XYZ file of C-alpha atoms in Angstrom:
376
model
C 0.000 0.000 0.000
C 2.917 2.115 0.801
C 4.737 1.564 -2.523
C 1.409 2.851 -4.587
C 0.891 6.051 -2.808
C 4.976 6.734 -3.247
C 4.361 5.871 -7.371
C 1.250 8.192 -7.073
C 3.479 10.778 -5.161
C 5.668 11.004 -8.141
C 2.833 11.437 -10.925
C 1.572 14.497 -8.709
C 5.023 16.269 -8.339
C 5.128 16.010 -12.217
C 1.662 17.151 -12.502
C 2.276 20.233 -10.515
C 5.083 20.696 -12.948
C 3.373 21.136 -15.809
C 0.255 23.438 -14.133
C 2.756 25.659 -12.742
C 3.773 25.841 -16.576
C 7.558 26.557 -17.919
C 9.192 28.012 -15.138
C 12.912 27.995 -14.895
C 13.138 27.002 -11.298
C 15.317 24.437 -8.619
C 12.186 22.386 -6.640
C 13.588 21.893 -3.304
C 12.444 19.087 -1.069
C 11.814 20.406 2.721
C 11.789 17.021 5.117
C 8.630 16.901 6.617
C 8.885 15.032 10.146
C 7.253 11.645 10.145
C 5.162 13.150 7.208
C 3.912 9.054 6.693
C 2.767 9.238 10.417
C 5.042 6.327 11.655
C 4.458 5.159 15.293
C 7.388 4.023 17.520
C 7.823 2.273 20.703
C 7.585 4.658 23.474
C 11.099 5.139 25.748
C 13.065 4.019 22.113
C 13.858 7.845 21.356
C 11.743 6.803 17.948
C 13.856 4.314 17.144
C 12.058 0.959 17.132
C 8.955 0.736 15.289
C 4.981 -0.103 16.045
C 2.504 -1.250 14.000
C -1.158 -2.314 15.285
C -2.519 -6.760 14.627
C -3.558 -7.140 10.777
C -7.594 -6.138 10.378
C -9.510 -3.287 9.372
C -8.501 0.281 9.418
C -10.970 1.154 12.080
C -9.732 -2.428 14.315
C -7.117 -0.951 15.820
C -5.955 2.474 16.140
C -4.584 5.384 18.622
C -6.245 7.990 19.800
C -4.030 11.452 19.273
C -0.556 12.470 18.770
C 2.390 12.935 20.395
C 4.209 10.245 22.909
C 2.610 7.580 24.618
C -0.932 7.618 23.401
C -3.002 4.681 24.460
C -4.356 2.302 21.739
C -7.901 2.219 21.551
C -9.788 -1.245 19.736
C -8.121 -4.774 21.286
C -5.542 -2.382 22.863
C -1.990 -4.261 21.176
C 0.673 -2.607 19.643
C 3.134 -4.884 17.829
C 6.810 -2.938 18.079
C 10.036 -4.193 16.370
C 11.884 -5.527 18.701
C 9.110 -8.164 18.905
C 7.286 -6.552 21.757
C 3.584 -5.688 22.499
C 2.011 -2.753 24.670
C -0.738 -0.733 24.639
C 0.827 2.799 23.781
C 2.836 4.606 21.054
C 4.480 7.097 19.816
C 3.631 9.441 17.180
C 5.986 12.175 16.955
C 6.264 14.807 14.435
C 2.088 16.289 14.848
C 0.368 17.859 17.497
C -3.656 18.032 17.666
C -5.234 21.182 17.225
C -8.793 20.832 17.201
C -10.780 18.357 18.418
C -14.233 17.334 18.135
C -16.654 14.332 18.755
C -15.870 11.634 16.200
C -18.874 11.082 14.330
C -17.591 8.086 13.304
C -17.143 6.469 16.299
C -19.929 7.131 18.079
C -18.706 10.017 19.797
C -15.351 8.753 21.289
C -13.844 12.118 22.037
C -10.023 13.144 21.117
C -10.512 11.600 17.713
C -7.120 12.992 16.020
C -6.552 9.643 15.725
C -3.881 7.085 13.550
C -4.868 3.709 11.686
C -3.884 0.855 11.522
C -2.064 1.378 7.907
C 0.031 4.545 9.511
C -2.243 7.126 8.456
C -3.770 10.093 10.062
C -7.183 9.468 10.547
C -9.700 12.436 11.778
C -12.781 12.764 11.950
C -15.130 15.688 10.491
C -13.850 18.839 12.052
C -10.442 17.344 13.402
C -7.234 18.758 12.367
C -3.615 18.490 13.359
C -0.503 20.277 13.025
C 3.104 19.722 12.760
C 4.945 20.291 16.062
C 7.510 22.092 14.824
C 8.645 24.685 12.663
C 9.561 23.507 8.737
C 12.193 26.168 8.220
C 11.560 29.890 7.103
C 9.990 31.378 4.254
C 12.633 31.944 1.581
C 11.543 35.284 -0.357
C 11.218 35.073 -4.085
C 10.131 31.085 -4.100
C 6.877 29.383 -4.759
C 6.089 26.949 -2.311
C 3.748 23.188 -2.744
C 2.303 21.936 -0.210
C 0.613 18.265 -0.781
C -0.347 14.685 0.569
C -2.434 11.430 -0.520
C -5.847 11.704 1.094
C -8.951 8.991 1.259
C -11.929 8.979 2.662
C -15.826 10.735 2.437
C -15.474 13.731 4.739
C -15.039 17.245 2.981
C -14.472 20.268 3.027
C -10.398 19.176 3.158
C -8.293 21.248 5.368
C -4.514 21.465 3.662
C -2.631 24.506 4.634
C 0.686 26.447 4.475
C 1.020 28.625 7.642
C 3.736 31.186 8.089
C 3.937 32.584 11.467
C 0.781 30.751 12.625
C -1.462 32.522 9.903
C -2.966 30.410 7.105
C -1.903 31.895 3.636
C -4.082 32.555 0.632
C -3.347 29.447 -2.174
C -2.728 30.641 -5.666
C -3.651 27.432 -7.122
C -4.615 23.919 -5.298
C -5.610 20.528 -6.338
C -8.595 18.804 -4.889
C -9.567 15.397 -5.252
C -13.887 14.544 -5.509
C -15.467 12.960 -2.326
C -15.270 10.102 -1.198
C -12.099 9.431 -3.291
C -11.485 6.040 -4.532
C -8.899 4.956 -2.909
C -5.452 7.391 -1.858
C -5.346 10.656 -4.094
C -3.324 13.631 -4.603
C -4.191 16.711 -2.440
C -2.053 19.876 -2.835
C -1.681 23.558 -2.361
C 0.654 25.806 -4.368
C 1.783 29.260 -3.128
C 2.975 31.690 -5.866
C 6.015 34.491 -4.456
C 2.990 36.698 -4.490
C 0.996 34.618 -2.262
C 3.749 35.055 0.381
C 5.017 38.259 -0.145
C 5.930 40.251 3.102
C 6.317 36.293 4.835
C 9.543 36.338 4.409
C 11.618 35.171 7.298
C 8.476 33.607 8.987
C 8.402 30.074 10.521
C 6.352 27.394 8.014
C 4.168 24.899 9.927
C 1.557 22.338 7.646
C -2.044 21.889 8.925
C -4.084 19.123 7.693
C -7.296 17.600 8.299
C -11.504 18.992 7.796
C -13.527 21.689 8.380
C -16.858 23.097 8.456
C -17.442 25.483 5.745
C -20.368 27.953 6.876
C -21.353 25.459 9.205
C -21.386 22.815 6.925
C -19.771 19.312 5.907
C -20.518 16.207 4.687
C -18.761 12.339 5.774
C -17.656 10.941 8.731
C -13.690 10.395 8.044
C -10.738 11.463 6.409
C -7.163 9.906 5.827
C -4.030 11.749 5.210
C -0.434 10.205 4.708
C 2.472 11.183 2.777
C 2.627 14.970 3.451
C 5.311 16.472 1.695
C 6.189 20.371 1.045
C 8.901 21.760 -1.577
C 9.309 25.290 -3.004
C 11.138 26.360 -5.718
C 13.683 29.137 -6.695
C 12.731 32.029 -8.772
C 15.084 34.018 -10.402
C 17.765 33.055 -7.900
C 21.368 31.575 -7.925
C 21.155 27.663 -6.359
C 23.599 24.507 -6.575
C 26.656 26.186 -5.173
C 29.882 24.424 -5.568
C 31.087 23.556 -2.752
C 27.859 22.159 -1.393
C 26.112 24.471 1.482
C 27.829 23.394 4.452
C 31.016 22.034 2.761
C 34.049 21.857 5.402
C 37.537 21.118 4.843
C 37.866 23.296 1.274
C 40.611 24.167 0.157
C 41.966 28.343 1.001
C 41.841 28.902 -2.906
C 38.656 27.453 -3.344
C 36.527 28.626 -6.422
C 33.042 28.891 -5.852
C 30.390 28.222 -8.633
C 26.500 28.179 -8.637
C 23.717 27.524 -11.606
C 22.190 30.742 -12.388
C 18.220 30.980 -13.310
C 17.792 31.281 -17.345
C 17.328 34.670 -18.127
C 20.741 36.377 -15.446
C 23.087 37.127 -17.256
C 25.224 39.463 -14.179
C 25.718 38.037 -10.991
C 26.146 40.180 -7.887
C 28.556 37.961 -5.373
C 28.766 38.819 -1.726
C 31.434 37.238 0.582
C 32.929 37.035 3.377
C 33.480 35.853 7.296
C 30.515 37.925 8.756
C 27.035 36.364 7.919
C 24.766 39.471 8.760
C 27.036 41.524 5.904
C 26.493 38.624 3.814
C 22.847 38.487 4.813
C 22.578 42.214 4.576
C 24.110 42.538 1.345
C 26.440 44.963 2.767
C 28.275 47.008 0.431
C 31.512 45.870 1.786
C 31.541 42.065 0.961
C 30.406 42.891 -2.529
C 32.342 41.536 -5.394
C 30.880 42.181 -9.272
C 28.627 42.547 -10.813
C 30.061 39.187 -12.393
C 29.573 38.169 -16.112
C 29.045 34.574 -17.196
C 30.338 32.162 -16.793
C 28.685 32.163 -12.868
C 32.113 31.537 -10.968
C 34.444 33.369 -8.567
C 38.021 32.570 -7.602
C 38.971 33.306 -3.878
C 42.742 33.309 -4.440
C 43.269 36.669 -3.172
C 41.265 36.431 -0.488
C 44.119 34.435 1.332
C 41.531 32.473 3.276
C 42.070 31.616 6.982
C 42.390 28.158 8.164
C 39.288 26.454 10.006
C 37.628 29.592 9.343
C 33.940 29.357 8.501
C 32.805 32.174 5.125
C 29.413 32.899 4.278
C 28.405 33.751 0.401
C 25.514 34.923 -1.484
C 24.768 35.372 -5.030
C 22.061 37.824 -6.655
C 20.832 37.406 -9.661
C 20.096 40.149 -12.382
C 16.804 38.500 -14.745
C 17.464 40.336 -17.899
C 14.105 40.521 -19.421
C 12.470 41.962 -16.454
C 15.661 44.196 -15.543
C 15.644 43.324 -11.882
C 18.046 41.174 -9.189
C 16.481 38.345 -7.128
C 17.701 37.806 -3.835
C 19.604 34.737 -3.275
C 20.161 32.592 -0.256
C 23.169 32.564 2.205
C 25.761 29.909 1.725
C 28.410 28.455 3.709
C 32.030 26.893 3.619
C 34.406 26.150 6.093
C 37.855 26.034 5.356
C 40.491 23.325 6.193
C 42.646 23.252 9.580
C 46.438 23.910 9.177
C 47.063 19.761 10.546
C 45.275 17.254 11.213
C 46.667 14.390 13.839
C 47.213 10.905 13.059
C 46.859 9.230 15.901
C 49.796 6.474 15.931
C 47.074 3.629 16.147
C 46.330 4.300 13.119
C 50.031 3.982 11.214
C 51.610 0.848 9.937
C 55.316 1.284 9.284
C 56.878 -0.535 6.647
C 60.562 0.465 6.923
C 62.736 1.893 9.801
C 65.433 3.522 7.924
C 67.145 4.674 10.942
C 68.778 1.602 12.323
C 69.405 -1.672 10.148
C 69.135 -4.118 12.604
C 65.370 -2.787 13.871
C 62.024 -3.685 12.412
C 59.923 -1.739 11.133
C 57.389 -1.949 13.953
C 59.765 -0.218 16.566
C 58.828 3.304 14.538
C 55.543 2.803 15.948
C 55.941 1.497 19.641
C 58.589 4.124 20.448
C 60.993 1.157 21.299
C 63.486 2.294 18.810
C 66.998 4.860 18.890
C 64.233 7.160 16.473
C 62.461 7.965 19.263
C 62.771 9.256 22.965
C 60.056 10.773 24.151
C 56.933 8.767 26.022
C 54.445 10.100 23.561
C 54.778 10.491 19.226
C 52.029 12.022 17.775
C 52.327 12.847 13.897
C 50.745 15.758 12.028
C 49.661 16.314 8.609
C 50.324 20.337 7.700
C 50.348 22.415 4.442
């Protein structure tokens, strides 16, 4: 069941593609935290697994989120270490509202999971992830989606950006009751969340009542995933974000958008004048190709540098803001510890093997301790 809703995954991202139409852009996955709604073993730090006894969807299931929520039906869990209890844990989601489950006869606290790993509300349930996804990165489109089954409707998907619900420029909705898992999905145009820069992206799923009104009993949700995509700005740097150990004459490189033709580069060791676009760490404009030697920078050692690179789109004659990179540069040694060394030769005395270079038993050596260092 798992494997068709990750091939139907797939045929939605593509589909997006092509409503979204030709846009020169770099889709960028965001990990969604146990966005398949995995339960664990409480006490295993989400480490070993739980699953609920083979039956129907509605047999066995957990009421809530969070750690060590009771299972409701025959009350079993089945964990991975070949272990059975009666709670789990299902990080990643907290409940936000909560409302008497029509469909089962009016347990209460009915943000509740299945038995196939799913989030299961009822009409007028919703949850939220717990934490924040990351910031909203100005200039970008963002896509929200998910599979969904089940009767109840109106569907609540939503981007929120500093706990308020933003407007959808274009969404996807499956009919109800879908047949079987479908594609749900919101997409957020850099108009939609202009002046969110900045703000901290949480996902809400589940139903509402529109005007008072809705129609089913239950929904499912499972495979949440969120992406957004870079407009008009500079993305695959070379080094990778986060490199460490580059080299001090490192030359960094990035894939422009289609239409820049000038690149603005800022650099340097300070991240707010990086971040700022401060005058100071500018370098350019740049002409193609996209690359900038740091050579006479004369780079420190273990030194972290920050870098950003704007973008000029030609045929709308203005610069997109691009995002802040990182490299850290190499230490002047590294230490080998002498565990690590195998000697092959002692070419200090004939008459010694080669292991005496190592256990300090040799004329070579006369201190307690050797330690050897690897230095420009």
């Amino acid at each position: 069941m798992k494997s068709n809703k990750t091939v139907l995954t797939i045929v939605a991202v593509a589909i997006l593609a092509l409503a979204i139409g030709q846009v020169q852009a770099v889709p960028i996955n965001v990990p969604v935290p146990n966005g398949e709604f995995q339960m664990y073993k409480p006490g295993t730090n989400y480490t070993v697994t739980a699953n609920f006894p083979d039956g129907g969807p509605f047999d066995n299931y957990a009421q809530g989120v969070g750690d060590n929520r009771n299972v409701a039906g025959n009350g079993i869990a089945e964990y991975g270490d070949g272990t059975t209890g009666s709670t789990v844990d299902i990080p990643g989601w907290i409940g936000i509202v909560k409302t008497a489950d029509l469909g089962r006869d009016g347990v209460d606290d009915s943000v509740a999971f299945s038995a196939f790993g799913t989030w299961s509300g009822g009409t007028g349930t919703s949850a939220g992830s717990a934490d924040s996804l990351g910031n909203i990165v100005s200039g970008s489109s963002y896509t929200v989606s998910s599979m969904v089954n089940g009767p109840a409707e109106p569907l609540l998907l939503e981007l929120h950006a500093g706990g308020v619900a933003l407007t959808p420029s274009s969404s996807v909705t499956p009919s109800s009751p879908t047949a079987g898992f479908q594609v749900i999905s919101r997409t957020y145009d850099a108009g939609a969340i202009a002046g969110y820069a900045g703000e901290p992206i949480t996902i809400v799923i589940g139903t509402f009542a529109e005007d008072g009104v809705y129609t089913g009993t239950r929904v499912a949700f499972d495979n949440v995933t969120l992406s957004y995509e870079l407009l008009n700005q500079a993305s695959s740097p070379i080094p990778a974000n986060e490199a460490t150990d580059v080299c001090r004459t490192v030359v960094l490189r990035w894939t422009p958008p289609e239409y820049a033709q000038q690149h603005k580069l800022y650099f340097g060791a300070d991240f707010n004048d990086v971040n700022d676009s401060n005058d100071t760490v500018l370098y350019g404009p740049l002409s193609n190709p996209p690359e900038y030697d740091t050579t006479g920078f004369d780079l420190e050692y273990n030194t972290t540098y920050y870098w950003k690179v704007k973008e000029h789109n030609e045929p709308k004659d203005e610069w997109g803001e691009g995002e802040v990179w990182w490299v850290t540069v190499e230490p002047y040694s590294i230490q080998i510890p002498n565990t690590s060394i195998i000697a092959t030769a002692d070419s200090n005395e004939t008459d010694q093997g080669p292991e005496n270079t190592i256990n300090l038993s040799g004329d070579l050596h006369s201190t307690d301790e050797y330690e050897m260092w690897l230095s420009p």
